[in-house]
Amino acid sequence: IVELKGVHKVYKLGKVEVPALKGIDLTISSGEFAVIAGPSGSGKTTLLNLIGCVDVATRGAVNVDGHDTATLSESKLTRLRLDRLGFIFQSFNLVGVLDAFDNVEFPLLLQGNLTKAERRARVEAIMDSVGLRDTMRHRPNELSGGQRQRVAIARALVTRPRIVMADEPTANLDSTTGHQIIDVMKRLNHDEGTTFIFSTHDPKVMAQADRSIELIDGRISQTSVRDDG
Amino acid sequence: IVELKGVHKVYKLGKVEVPALKGIDLTISSGEFAVIAGPSGSGKTTLLNLIGCVDVATRGAVNVDGHDTATLSESKLTRLRLDRLGFIFQSFNLVGVLDAFDNVEFPLLLQGNLTKAERRARVEAIMDSVGLRDTMRHRPNELSGGQRQRVAIARALVTRPRIVMADEPTANLDSTTGHQIIDVMKRLNHDEGTTFIFSTHDPKVMAQADRSIELIDGRISQTSVRDDG
Ligand SMILES: Nc1ncnc2c1ncn2[C@@H]1O[C@H](COP(=O)(O)OP(=O)(O)OP(=O)(O)O)[C@@H](O)[C@H]1O
Ligand SMILES: Nc1ncnc2c1ncn2[C@@H]1O[C@H](COP(=O)(O)OP(=O)(O)OP(=O)(O)O)[C@@H](O)[C@H]1O
Ligand SMILES: [Mg+2]
Ligand SMILES: [Mg+2]
């Protein structure tokens, strides 16, 4: 469902070039629970941004859900991101002037497929599953770090995407809450076949992966598939 | 060096009151490596903000480094925060328009005690110790999450504060980098007697604590001191 061939990403910093990805070949199958692990600065966020169509590669092909993303028009890309993909950002990217409920509802409003009552039911259900029942009317600056992270998680999952990019989704969560979130994701993966692609440092997430990709200094150093017999 | 007596913190959310701390009594000795642990939303950041003089209690006394912080004038509080305290924020709070080097140098400029060459030497040394030698001229949006976290760490330590409030300082770091940062802090604690007060979910940090305080739903449920014999 995701295929990268010869992918390079070079950032420009004034005159200096910063190569963040140095030739990535990667295939992820539909329904996988895949983890990208690696040191800080190794390129995990950069890789997730390309797969999630939030950024474009400098070189190479990025195929997502059957599309060569380089050939899609801006409106087709927007449609793909909204309808098929979910993105949990490492720095959350919440809308500061909206409360938690409205932040989570936002993509449903953009999609325009549900009635107000249907949206409300869905938002309340997903927020309840990540433990945010009591803080739905807080704005982001009135929430704890882990609560903001969970608003970002709820927002990514509320549209029932086919592929979820999760960039360190448990970084700000204690062990119990982290397990709760991983269980929600595992259940979606199991029941709906949702593909999950994580960037993480959290051993609890790595333990659940059926596929692990190690990134070091912009290159894949090894990938392993879990063989549970 | 830090003493809280009967401390309450109530946030106002429109007409609703959100009690975040519900009667905290706490003493931390000079030179301690103390950890505040607890679930997401339990009040850790709120507690650190009071100790770090970034917020004020609704009720109760907060004594820091010999001062009753409620009695200090705004300028005395500013002086205390700048000269004696260091704060690593959970959401970093970097200055977006300044590069990493300038972000770390900033408190030294405010203090005005060092020459330009002395500032430069100190900034480079601290940034090197947290692994940021190659990214000193990147601005925050040109850094990875873990790199931004380390800029926040370097900035808090560059003034050689007496007390460091560290709010989840390893959340975005892989295991190796996390250990590196904890070693830097342990060394400062051992060589300089710097007091460290962490909020963390990271078992690696908890393992180093000589004092652990458990916060649940705004109250201290237990505190334990490590007895290494
Ligand atoms: N400005 C605010 N207005 C209203 N409620 C707030 C505000 N700031 C924090 N809260 C609430 O106070 C409680 C404690 O927040 P705090 O940030 O101290 O938690 P925390 O222990 O640091 O959590 P985490 O581990 O997720 O960072 C939370 O339930 C949060 O929703
Ligand atoms: N806009 C940019 N301009 C220049 N360099 C950048 C930019 N964004 C990221 N980088 C650099 O690219 C490299 C990879 O960044 P990336 O955010 O993908 O790392 P990461 O693996 O997600 O790290 P972390 O675990 O710390 O989140 C880093 O060295 C970073 O400094
Ligand atoms: Mg990252
Ligand atoms: Mg917090």
Coordinates of N, CA and C and ligand atoms in Angstrom, one line a residue, chain A residues 135 138 141-147 150 172, chain B residues 11-13 18 20 38-47 90 167-168 199 201 215, ligand 1:
Chain A
T135 N -12.2 16.5 29.1 CA -11.5 17.8 28.7 C -11.9 18.2 27.3
H138 N -11.7 22.0 26.7 CA -10.5 22.8 26.9 C -9.8 23.1 25.6
N141 N -4.0 25.1 24.9 CA -3.2 25.7 26.0 C -3.8 25.5 27.3
E142 N -5.0 24.8 27.4 CA -5.6 24.5 28.7 C -5.5 23.0 28.9
L143 N -4.6 22.4 28.2 CA -4.5 20.9 28.3 C -3.1 20.6 28.7
S144 N -2.9 19.4 29.3 CA -1.5 18.9 29.6 C -0.9 18.4 28.2
G145 N 0.4 18.2 28.3 CA 1.1 17.7 27.1 C 0.5 16.4 26.5
G146 N 0.3 15.5 27.4 CA -0.2 14.2 27.0 C -1.7 14.3 26.5
Q147 N -2.4 15.2 27.1 CA -3.8 15.4 26.6 C -3.8 16.0 25.2
R150 N -3.1 13.3 22.8 CA -4.3 12.5 22.5 C -5.3 13.2 21.6
N172 N 4.6 11.6 25.0 CA 4.2 12.4 26.2 C 3.3 11.7 27.1
Chain B
Y11 N -7.4 26.2 38.0 CA -7.5 26.9 36.7 C -9.0 27.3 36.5
K12 N -9.2 28.5 35.9 CA -10.6 28.9 35.5 C -10.8 28.7 34.0
L13 N -11.8 28.0 33.7 CA -12.2 27.7 32.3 C -13.5 28.3 32.1
V18 N -11.1 24.2 37.3 CA -10.4 22.9 37.2 C -9.3 22.9 38.2
A20 N -6.2 21.6 39.6 CA -5.1 20.8 39.1 C -4.2 20.3 40.2
G38 N 3.7 10.3 37.4 CA 2.2 10.2 37.5 C 1.6 10.2 36.1
P39 N 0.3 9.9 36.1 CA -0.4 9.8 34.8 C -0.5 11.1 34.1
S40 N -0.8 11.0 32.8 CA -1.0 12.2 32.0 C -2.2 13.0 32.6
G41 N -2.0 14.3 32.8 CA -3.1 15.1 33.4 C -3.1 15.1 34.9
S42 N -2.1 14.5 35.6 CA -2.1 14.4 37.0 C -1.6 15.7 37.7
G43 N -1.0 16.6 37.0 CA -0.6 17.9 37.6 C 0.9 18.1 37.6
K44 N 1.7 17.3 37.0 CA 3.2 17.4 37.0 C 3.7 18.7 36.5
T45 N 3.2 19.1 35.3 CA 3.6 20.4 34.7 C 3.2 21.6 35.6
T46 N 2.0 21.5 36.1 CA 1.5 22.5 36.9 C 2.4 22.7 38.1
L47 N 2.8 21.6 38.7 CA 3.6 21.6 39.9 C 5.0 22.2 39.6
Q90 N 8.0 21.3 28.6 CA 7.5 20.1 27.9 C 7.3 20.4 26.4
D167 N 10.9 19.3 32.5 CA 9.6 18.7 32.2 C 9.6 17.7 31.0
E168 N 9.7 16.4 31.3 CA 9.8 15.4 30.3 C 10.9 15.6 29.3
S199 N 9.8 16.0 35.7 CA 8.6 15.4 35.5 C 8.9 14.4 34.4
H201 N 8.0 10.3 32.3 CA 7.4 9.0 32.2 C 8.5 8.0 31.9
L215 N 2.5 11.6 41.8 CA 1.4 12.5 41.8 C 0.2 11.8 41.1
Ligands
LIG1 N1 -4.9 26.6 31.5 C1 -5.6 25.6 32.0 N2 -6.9 25.7 32.1 C2 -7.7 24.6 32.5 N3 -7.2 23.4 32.8 C3 -5.9 23.2 32.7 C4 -5.0 24.3 32.2 N4 -3.8 23.8 32.2 C5 -3.8 22.5 32.6 N5 -5.1 22.2 32.9 C6 -5.6 20.9 33.4 O1 -4.9 20.6 34.6 C7 -4.6 19.2 34.7 C8 -3.1 19.0 35.0 O2 -2.3 19.5 33.9 P1 -0.8 19.3 33.8 O3 -0.3 19.9 32.5 O4 -0.1 19.7 35.1 O5 -0.7 17.7 33.7 P2 0.6 16.7 33.6 O6 0.7 15.8 34.7 O7 1.8 17.6 33.2 O8 0.2 15.8 32.3 P3 1.1 15.2 31.1 O9 1.8 14.0 31.6 O10 0.1 14.9 30.1 O11 2.1 16.3 30.6 C9 -5.0 18.6 33.4 O12 -6.2 17.8 33.6 C10 -5.3 19.7 32.5 O13 -6.4 19.5 31.6

